[in-house]
Tab-separated table of C-alpha atoms (C1' of nucleotides) in Angstrom:
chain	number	residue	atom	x	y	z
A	1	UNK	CA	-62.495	-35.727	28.684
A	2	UNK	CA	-60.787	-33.997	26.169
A	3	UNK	CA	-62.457	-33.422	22.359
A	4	UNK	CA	-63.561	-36.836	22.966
A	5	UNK	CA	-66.945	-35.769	22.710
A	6	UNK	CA	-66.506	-34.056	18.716
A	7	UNK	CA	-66.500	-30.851	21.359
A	8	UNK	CA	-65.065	-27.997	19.530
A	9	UNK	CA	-61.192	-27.382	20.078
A	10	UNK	CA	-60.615	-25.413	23.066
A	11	UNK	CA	-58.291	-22.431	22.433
A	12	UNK	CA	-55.377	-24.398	24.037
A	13	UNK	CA	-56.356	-27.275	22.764
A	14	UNK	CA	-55.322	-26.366	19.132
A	15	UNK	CA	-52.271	-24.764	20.006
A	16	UNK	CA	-51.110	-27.781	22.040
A	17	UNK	CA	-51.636	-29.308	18.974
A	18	UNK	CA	-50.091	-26.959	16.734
A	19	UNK	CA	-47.149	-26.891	18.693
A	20	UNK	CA	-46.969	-30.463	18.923
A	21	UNK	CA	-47.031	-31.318	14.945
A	22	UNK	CA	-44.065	-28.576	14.966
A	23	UNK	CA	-42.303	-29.944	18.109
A	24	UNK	CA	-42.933	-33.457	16.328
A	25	UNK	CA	-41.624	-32.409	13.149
A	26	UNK	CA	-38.511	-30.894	13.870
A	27	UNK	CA	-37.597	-33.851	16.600
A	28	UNK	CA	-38.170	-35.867	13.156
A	29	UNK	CA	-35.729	-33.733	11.289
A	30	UNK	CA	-33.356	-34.197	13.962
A	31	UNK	CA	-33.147	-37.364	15.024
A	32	UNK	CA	-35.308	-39.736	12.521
A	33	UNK	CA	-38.464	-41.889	12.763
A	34	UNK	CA	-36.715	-44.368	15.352
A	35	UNK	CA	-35.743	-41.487	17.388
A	36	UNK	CA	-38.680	-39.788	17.589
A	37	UNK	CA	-39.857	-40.960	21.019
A	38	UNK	CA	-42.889	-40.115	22.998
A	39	UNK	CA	-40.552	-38.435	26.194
A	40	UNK	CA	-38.497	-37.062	22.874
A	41	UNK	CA	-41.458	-35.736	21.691
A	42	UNK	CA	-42.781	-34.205	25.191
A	43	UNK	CA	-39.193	-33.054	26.502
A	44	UNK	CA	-39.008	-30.840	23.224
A	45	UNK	CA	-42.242	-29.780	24.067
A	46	UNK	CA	-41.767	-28.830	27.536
A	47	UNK	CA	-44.512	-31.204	28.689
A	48	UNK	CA	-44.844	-34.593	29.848
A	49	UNK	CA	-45.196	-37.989	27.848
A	50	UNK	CA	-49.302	-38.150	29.314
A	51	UNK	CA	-49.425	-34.597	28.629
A	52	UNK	CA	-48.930	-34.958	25.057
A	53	UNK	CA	-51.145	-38.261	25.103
A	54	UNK	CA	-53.972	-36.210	26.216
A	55	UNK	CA	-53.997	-34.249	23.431
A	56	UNK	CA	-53.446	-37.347	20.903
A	57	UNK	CA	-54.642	-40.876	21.370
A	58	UNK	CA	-51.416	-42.655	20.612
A	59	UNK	CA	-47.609	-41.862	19.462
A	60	UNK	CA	-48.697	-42.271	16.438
A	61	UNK	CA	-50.970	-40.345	16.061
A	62	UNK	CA	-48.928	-37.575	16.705
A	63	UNK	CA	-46.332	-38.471	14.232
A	64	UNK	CA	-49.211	-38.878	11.212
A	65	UNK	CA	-50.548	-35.847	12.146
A	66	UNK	CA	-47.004	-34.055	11.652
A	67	UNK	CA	-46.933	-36.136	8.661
A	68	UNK	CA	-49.933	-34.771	7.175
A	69	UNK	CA	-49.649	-31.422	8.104
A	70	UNK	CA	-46.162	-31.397	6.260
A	71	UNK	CA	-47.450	-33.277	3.323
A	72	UNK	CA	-50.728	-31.531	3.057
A	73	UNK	CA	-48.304	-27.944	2.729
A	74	UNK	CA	-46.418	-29.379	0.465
A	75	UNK	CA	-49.052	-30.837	-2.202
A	76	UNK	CA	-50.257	-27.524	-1.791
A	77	UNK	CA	-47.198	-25.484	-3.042
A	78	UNK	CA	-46.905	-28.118	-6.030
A	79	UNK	CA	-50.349	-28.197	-6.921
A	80	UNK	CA	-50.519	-23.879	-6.763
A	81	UNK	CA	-47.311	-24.432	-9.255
A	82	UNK	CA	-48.444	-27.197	-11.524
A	83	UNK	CA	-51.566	-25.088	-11.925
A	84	UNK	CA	-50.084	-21.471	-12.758
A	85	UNK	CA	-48.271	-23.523	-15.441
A	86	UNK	CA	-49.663	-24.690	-18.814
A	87	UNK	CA	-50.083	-28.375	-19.630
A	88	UNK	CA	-46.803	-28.548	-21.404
A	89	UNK	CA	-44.841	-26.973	-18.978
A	90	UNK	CA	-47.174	-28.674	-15.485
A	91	UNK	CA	-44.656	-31.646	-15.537
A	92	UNK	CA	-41.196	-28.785	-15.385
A	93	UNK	CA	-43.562	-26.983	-12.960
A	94	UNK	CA	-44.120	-29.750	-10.730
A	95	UNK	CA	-39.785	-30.887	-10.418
A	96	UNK	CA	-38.893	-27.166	-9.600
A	97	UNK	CA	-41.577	-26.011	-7.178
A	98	UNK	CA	-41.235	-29.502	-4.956
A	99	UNK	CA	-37.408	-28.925	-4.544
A	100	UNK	CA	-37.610	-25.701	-3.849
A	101	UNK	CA	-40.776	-26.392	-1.354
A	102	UNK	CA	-38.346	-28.925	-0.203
A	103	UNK	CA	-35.094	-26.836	-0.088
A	104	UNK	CA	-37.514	-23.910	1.936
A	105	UNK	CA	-38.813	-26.733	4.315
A	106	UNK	CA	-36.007	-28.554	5.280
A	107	UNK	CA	-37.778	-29.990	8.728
A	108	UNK	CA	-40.825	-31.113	6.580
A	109	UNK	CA	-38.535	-33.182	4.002
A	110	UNK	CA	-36.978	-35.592	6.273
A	111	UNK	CA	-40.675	-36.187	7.805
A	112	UNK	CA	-42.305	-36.437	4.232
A	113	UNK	CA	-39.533	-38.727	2.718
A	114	UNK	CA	-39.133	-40.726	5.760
A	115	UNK	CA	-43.235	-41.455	5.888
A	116	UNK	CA	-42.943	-42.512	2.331
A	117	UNK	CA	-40.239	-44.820	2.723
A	118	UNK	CA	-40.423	-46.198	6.011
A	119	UNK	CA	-44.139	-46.056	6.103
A	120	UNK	CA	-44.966	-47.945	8.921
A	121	UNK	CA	-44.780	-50.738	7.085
A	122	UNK	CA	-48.166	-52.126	6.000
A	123	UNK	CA	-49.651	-49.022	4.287
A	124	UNK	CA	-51.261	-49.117	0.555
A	125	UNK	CA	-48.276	-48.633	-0.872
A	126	UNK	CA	-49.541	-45.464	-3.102
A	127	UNK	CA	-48.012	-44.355	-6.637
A	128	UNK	CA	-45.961	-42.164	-5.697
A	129	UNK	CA	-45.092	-40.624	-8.857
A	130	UNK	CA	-48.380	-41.762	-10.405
A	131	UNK	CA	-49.564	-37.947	-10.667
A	132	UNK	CA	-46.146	-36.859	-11.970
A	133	UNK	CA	-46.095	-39.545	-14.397
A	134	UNK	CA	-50.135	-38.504	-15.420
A	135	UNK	CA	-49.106	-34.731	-16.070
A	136	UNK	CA	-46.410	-36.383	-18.697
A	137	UNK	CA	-48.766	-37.972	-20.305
A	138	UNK	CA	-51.043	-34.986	-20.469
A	139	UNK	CA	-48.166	-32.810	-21.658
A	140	UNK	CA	-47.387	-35.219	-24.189
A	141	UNK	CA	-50.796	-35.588	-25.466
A	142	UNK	CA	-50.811	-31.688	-25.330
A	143	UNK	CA	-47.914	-31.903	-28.100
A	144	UNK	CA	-49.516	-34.401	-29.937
A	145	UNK	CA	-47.045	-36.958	-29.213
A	146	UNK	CA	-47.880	-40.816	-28.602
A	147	UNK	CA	-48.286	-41.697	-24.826
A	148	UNK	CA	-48.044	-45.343	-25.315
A	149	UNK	CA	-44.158	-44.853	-23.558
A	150	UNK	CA	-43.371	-46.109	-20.847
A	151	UNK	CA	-44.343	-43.051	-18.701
A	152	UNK	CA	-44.505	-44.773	-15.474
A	153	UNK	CA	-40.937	-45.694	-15.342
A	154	UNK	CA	-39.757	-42.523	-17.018
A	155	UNK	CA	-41.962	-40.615	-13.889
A	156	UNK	CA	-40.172	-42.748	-11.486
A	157	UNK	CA	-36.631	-41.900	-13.078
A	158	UNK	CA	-37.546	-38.236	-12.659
A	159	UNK	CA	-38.941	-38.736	-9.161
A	160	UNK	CA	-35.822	-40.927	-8.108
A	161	UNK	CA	-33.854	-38.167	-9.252
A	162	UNK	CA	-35.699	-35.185	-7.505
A	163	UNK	CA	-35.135	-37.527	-4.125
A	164	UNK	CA	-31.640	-37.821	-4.908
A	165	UNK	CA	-31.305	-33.915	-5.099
A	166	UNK	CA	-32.826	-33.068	-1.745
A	167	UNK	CA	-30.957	-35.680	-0.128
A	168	UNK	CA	-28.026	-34.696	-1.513
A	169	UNK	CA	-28.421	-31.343	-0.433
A	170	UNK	CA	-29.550	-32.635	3.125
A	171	UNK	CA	-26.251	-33.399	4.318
A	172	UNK	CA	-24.566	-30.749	1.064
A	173	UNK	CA	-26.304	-28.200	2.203
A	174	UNK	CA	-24.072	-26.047	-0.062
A	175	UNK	CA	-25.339	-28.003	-3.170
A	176	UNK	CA	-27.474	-26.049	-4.979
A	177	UNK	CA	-30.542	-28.417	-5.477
A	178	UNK	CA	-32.370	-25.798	-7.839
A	179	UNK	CA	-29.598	-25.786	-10.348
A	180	UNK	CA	-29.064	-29.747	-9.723
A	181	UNK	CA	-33.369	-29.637	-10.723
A	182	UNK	CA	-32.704	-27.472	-13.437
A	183	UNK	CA	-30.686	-30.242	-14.940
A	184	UNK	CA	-33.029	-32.894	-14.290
A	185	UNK	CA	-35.529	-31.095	-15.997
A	186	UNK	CA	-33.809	-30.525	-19.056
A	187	UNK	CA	-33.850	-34.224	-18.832
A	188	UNK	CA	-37.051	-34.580	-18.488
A	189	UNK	CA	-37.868	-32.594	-21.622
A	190	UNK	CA	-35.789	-34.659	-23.816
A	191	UNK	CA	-37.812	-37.832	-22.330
A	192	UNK	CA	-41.673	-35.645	-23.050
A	193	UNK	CA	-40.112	-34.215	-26.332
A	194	UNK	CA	-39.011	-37.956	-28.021
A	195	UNK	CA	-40.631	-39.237	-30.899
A	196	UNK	CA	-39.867	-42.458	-30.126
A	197	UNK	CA	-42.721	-43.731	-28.046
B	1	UNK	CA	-12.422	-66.713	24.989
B	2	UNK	CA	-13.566	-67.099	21.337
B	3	UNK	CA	-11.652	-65.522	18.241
B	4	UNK	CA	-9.928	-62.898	20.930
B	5	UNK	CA	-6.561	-63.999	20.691
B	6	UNK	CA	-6.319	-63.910	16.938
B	7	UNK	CA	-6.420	-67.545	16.401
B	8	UNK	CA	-7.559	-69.085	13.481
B	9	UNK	CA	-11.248	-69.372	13.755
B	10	UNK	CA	-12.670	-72.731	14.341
B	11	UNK	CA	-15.037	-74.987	12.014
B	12	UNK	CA	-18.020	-74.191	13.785
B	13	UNK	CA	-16.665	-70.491	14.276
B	14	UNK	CA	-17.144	-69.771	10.477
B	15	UNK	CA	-20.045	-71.480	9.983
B	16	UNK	CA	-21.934	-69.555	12.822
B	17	UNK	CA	-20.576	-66.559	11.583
B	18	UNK	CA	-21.433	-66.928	8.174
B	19	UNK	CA	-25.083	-68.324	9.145
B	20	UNK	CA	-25.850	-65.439	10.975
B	21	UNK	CA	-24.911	-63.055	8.470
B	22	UNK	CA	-27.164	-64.633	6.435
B	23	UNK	CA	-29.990	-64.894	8.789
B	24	UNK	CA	-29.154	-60.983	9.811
B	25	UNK	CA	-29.980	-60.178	5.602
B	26	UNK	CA	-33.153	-61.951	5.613
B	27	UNK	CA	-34.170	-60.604	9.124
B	28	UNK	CA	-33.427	-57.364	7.750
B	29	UNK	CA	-35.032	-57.880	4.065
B	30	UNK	CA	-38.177	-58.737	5.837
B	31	UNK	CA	-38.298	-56.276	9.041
B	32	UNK	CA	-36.200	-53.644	8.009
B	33	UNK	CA	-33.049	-51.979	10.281
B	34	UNK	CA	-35.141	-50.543	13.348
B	35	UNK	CA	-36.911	-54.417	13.285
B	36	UNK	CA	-33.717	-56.210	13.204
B	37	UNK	CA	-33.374	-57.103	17.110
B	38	UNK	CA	-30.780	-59.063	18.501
B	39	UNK	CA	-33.594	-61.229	19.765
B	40	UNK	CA	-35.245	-61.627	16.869
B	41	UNK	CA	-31.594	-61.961	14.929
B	42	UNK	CA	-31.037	-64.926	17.563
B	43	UNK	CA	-34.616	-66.463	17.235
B	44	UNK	CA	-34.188	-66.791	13.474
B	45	UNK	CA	-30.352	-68.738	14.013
B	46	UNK	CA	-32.001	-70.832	16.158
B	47	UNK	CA	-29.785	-70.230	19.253
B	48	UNK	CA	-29.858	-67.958	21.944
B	49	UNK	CA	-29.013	-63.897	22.575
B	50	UNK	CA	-26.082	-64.774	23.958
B	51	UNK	CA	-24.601	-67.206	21.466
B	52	UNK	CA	-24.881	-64.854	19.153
B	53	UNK	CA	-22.347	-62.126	20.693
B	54	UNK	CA	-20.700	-64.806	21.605
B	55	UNK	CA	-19.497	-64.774	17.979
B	56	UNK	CA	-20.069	-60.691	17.307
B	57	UNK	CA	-18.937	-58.282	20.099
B	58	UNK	CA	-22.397	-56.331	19.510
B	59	UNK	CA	-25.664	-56.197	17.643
B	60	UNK	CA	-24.133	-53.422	15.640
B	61	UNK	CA	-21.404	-55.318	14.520
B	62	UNK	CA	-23.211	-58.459	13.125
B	63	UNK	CA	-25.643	-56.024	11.186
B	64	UNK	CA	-22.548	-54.542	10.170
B	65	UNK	CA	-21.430	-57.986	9.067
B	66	UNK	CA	-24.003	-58.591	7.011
B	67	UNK	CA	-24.174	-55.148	4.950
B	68	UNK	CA	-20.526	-55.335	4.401
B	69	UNK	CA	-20.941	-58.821	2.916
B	70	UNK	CA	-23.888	-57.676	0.799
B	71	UNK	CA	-21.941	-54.740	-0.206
B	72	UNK	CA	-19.004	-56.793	-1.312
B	73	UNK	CA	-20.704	-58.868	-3.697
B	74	UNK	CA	-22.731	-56.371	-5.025
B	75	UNK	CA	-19.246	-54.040	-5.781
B	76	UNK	CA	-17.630	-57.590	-6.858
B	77	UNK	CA	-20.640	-57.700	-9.819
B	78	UNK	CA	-20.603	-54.107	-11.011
B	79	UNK	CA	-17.084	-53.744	-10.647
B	80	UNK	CA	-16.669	-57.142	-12.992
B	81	UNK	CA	-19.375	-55.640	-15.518
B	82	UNK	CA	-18.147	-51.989	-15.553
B	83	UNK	CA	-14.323	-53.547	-16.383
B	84	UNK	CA	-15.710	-55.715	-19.157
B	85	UNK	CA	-17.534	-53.563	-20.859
B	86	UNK	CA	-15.208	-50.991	-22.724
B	87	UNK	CA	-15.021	-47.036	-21.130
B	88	UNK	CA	-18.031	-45.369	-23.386
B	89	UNK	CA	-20.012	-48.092	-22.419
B	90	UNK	CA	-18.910	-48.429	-18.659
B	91	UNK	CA	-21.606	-46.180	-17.251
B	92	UNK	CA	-24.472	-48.208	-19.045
B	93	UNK	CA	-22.953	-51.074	-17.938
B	94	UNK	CA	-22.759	-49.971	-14.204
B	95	UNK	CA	-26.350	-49.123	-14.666
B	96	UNK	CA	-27.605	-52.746	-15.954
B	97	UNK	CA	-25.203	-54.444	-13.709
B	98	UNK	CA	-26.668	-53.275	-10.822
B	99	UNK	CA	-30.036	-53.359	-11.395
B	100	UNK	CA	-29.840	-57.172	-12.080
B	101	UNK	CA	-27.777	-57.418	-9.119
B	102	UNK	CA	-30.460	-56.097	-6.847
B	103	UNK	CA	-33.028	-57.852	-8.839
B	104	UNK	CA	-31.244	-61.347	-8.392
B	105	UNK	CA	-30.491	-60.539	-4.912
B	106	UNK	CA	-33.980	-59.655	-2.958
B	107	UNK	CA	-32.636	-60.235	0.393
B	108	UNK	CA	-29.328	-57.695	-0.007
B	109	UNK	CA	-31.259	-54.974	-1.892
B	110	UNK	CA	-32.609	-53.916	1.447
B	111	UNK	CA	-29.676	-54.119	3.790
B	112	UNK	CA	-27.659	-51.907	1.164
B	113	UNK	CA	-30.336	-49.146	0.287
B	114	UNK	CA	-31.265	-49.298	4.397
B	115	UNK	CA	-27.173	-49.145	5.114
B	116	UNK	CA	-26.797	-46.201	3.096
B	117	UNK	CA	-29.632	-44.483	4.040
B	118	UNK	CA	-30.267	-44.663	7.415
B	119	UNK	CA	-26.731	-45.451	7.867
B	120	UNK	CA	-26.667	-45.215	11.596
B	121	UNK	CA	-26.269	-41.489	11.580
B	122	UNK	CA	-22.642	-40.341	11.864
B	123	UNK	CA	-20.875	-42.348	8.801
B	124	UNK	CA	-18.915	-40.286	6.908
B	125	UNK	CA	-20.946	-39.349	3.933
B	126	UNK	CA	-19.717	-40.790	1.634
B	127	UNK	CA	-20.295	-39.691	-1.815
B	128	UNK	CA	-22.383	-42.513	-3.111
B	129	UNK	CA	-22.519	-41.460	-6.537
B	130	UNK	CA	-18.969	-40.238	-6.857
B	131	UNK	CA	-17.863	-43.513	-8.850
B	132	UNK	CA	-20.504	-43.414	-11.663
B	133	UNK	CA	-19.860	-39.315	-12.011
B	134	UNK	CA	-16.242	-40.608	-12.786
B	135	UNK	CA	-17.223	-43.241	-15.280
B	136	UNK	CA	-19.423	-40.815	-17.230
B	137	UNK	CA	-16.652	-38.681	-17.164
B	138	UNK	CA	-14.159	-40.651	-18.560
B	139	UNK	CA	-16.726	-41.934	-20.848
B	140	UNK	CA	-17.312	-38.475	-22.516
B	141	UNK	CA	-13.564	-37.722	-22.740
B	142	UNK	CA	-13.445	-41.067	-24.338
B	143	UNK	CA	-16.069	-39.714	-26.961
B	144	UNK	CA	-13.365	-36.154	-26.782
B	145	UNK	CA	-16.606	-34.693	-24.935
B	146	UNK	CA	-16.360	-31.384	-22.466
B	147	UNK	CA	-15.977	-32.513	-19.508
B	148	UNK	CA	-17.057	-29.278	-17.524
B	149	UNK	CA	-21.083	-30.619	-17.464
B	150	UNK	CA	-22.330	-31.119	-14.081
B	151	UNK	CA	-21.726	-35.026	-14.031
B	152	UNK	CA	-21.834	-34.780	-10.141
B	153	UNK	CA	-25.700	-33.550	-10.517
B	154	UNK	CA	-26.238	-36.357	-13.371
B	155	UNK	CA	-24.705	-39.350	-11.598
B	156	UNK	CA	-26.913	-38.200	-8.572
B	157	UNK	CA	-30.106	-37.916	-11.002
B	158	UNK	CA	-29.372	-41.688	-12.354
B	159	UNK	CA	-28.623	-43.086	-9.110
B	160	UNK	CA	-31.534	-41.618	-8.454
B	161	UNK	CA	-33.209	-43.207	-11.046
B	162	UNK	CA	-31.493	-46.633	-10.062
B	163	UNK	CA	-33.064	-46.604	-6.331
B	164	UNK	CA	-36.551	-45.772	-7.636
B	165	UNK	CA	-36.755	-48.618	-10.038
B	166	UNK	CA	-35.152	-50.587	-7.711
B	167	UNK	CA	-37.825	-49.640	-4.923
B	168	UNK	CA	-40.598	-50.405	-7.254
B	169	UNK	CA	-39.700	-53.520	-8.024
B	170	UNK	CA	-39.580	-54.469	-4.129
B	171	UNK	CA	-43.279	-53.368	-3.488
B	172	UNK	CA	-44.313	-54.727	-6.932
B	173	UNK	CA	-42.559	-57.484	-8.354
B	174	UNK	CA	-43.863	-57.728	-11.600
B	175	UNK	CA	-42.677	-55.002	-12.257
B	176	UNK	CA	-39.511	-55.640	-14.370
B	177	UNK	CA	-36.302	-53.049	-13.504
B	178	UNK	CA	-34.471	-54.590	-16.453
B	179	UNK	CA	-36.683	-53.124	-18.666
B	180	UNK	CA	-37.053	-49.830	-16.918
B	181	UNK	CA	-33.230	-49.712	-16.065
B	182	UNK	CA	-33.171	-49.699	-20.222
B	183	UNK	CA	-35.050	-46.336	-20.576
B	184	UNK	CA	-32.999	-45.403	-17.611
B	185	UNK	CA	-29.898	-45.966	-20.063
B	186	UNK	CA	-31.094	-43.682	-22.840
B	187	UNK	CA	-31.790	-41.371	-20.421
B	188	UNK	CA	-27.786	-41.197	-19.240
B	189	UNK	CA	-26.515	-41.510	-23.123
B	190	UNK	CA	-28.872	-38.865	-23.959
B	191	UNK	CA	-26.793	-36.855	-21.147
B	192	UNK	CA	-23.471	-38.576	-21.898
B	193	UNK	CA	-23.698	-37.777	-25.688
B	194	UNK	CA	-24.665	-33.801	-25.150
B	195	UNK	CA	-22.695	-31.594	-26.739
B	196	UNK	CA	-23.807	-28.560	-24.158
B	197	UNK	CA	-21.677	-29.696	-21.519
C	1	DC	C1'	-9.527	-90.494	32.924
C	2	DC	C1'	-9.112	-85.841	33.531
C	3	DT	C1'	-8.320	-81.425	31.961
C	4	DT	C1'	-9.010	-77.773	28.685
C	5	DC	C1'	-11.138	-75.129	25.500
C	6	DT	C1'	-15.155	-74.164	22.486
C	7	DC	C1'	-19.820	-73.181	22.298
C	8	DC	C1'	-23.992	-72.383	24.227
C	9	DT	C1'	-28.122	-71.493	27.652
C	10	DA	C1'	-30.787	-69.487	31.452
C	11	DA	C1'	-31.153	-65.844	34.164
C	12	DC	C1'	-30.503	-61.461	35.031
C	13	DC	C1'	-29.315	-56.124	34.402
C	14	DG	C1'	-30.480	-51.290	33.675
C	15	DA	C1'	-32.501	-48.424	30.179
C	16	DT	C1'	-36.100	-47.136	27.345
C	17	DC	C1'	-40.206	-47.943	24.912
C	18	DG	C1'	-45.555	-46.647	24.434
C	19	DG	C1'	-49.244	-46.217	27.377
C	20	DT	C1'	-52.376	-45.979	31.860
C	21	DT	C1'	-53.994	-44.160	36.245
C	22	DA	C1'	-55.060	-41.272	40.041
C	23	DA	C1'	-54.589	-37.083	41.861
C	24	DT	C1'	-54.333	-32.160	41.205
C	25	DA	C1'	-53.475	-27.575	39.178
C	26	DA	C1'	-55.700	-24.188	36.242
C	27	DT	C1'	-59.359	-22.357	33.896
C	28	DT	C1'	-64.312	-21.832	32.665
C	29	DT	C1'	-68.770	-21.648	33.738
C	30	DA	C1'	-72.881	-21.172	36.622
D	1	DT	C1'	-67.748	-17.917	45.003
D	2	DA	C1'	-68.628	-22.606	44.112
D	3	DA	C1'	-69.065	-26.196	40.842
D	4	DA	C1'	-67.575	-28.302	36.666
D	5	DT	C1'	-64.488	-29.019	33.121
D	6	DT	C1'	-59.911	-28.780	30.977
D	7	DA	C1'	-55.124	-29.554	31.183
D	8	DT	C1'	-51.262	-31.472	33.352
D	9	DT	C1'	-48.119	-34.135	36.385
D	10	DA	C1'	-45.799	-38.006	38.934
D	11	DA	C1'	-45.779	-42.588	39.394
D	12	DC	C1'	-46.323	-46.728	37.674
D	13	DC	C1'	-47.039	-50.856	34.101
D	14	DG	C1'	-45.517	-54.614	31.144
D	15	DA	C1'	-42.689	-55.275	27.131
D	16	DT	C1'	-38.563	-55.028	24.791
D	17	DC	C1'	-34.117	-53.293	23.994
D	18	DG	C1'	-28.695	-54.435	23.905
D	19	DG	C1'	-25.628	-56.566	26.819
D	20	DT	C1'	-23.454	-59.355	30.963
D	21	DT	C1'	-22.573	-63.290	33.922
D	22	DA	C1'	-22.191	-67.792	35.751
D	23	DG	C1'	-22.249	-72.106	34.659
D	24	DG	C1'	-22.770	-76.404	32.048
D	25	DA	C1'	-22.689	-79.537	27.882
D	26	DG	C1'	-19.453	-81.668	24.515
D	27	DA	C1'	-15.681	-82.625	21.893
D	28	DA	C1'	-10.277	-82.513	21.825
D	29	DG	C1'	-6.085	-83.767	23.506
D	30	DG	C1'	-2.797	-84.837	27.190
DNA sequence: CCTTCTCCTAACCGATCGGTTAATAATTTA
DNA sequence: TAAATTATTAACCGATCGGTTAGGAGAAGG
């Protein structure tokens, strides 16, 4: 068997699977989360449906790995961002680097967005804007402003917004989603500068 | 045949019809697009595969049937709010109107926001936004506002905004999108009201 | 009563789905 | 080189998909 037995990756192993989270991914760009079939999956691959189940245990499990992969780059690039930037400025940070990771990635948006909304269906359905809505609330307590607003909703106005963007630019690709974020974040500064919360 | 020879439709004809565009919503409410089956479609109307395209020439055209009718009465209530309320206030007012809407209406929410997203692939994209970026125009003209701002880019951000509430409230549903939909409001007259357009 | 038309069911169709199995290339390892 | 392990294929499986077909209830109307 394969690494069934915790085994370290074989060579080919790990670029089977490299090359199928890519494969994976960009079949997911193309053609959705419905059309992302197994003999989809392997035909882009230039293997067999059993050929790619040897390497993972189920479908699935190939299309959460791509999922991960592509989310794990991305958290990466916003977290670097929101970092390099101050408290005040994390929340400004953290709307401009994910569309622009977004606008640079376009195969890994349709996988991330699609894996958040679709979901499978039964997942814990996470906060997704729960750490955008937390640097707020730090930048506002940085300013010395009240954080009793509502900061969830206003994070989930900004986060609808940033979707709204890249899927606008998805099938715009002329739109400019960087100036279309610039916008929404000098929205977003009105919101963390008001006094009245 | 049926309806095929453009006669008027029977009793029974409408109410099938109209039953199974109601059972289509909830099917879809509760198993999304790719989980709406014709089987499953059928199962819920009580009756068999067959009966129902006996009534609808395809699958796709009774879930067709059912987002168009959703759609209609959700444009029937905005449109009837948005001409009420006066032209500044017609982009508040489109705001409000339909997040009750959606909020009243559980089972339609989904078949829209599914319709328009997934959208079966090769719609013509139509620019969803496009009708609010008017209103907010002719809202700040009203108000002898520039109208050179990038309302495209601001409709898109509260639209946006609009889904995510809307999307929270489906996976929590204490969550109240009237009151969120408010802070969504000062948001857009914050924008609407900007003299650096 | 007998025909006609509406409405529906049971059975079937080919295609595709995710996944399994047995046999066999290809590559390491001894 | 021979044995063992890794990697892959072709064929098949049952389930489900959207859709078709033949026929039979059941009321409507002559």
């Amino acid at each position: 068997m394969a690494s069934h037995k915790s085994r370290e990756p074989t060579l080919t192993e790990q670029a089977r699977r490299a090359q199928l989270i890519d494969v994976t991914t960009r079949v997911i760009a193309e053609h959705g989360y419905a059309g992302a079939s197994l003999s989809r999956i392997a035909g882009a691959a230039g293997i067999t449906k059993a050929a790619v189940l040897y390497h993972f245990r189920s479908k699935d499990a190939v299309v959460r790995a791509a999922y991960e992969h592509a989310l794990a780059d991305l958290v990466d690039h916003v977290g670097g961002a929101v970092e390099a930037a101050g408290v005040e400025e994390a929340p400004a940070a953290y709307v401009r680097s994910m569309v622009e990771y977004l606008r640079d990635h376009p195969h890994h948006t349709r996988v991330v967005v699609e894996a958040l909304s679709d979901d499978g269906g039964e997942r814990h359905p996470r906060e997704r804007w729960g750490p955008l809505a937390d640097l707020m609330r730090a930048a506002r307590r940085a300013r010395g402003l009240r954080t009793d607003l509502d900061l969830r909703t206003a994070a989930l106005v900004v986060g609808g917004g940033i979707d709204a963007i890249i899927a606008e630019h998805l099938d715009h690709p002329d739109y400019d989603p960087v100036a279309a974020a610039e916008l929404l974040v000098s929205m977003l500064h009105r919101v963390l500068l008001s006094e009245h919360g």
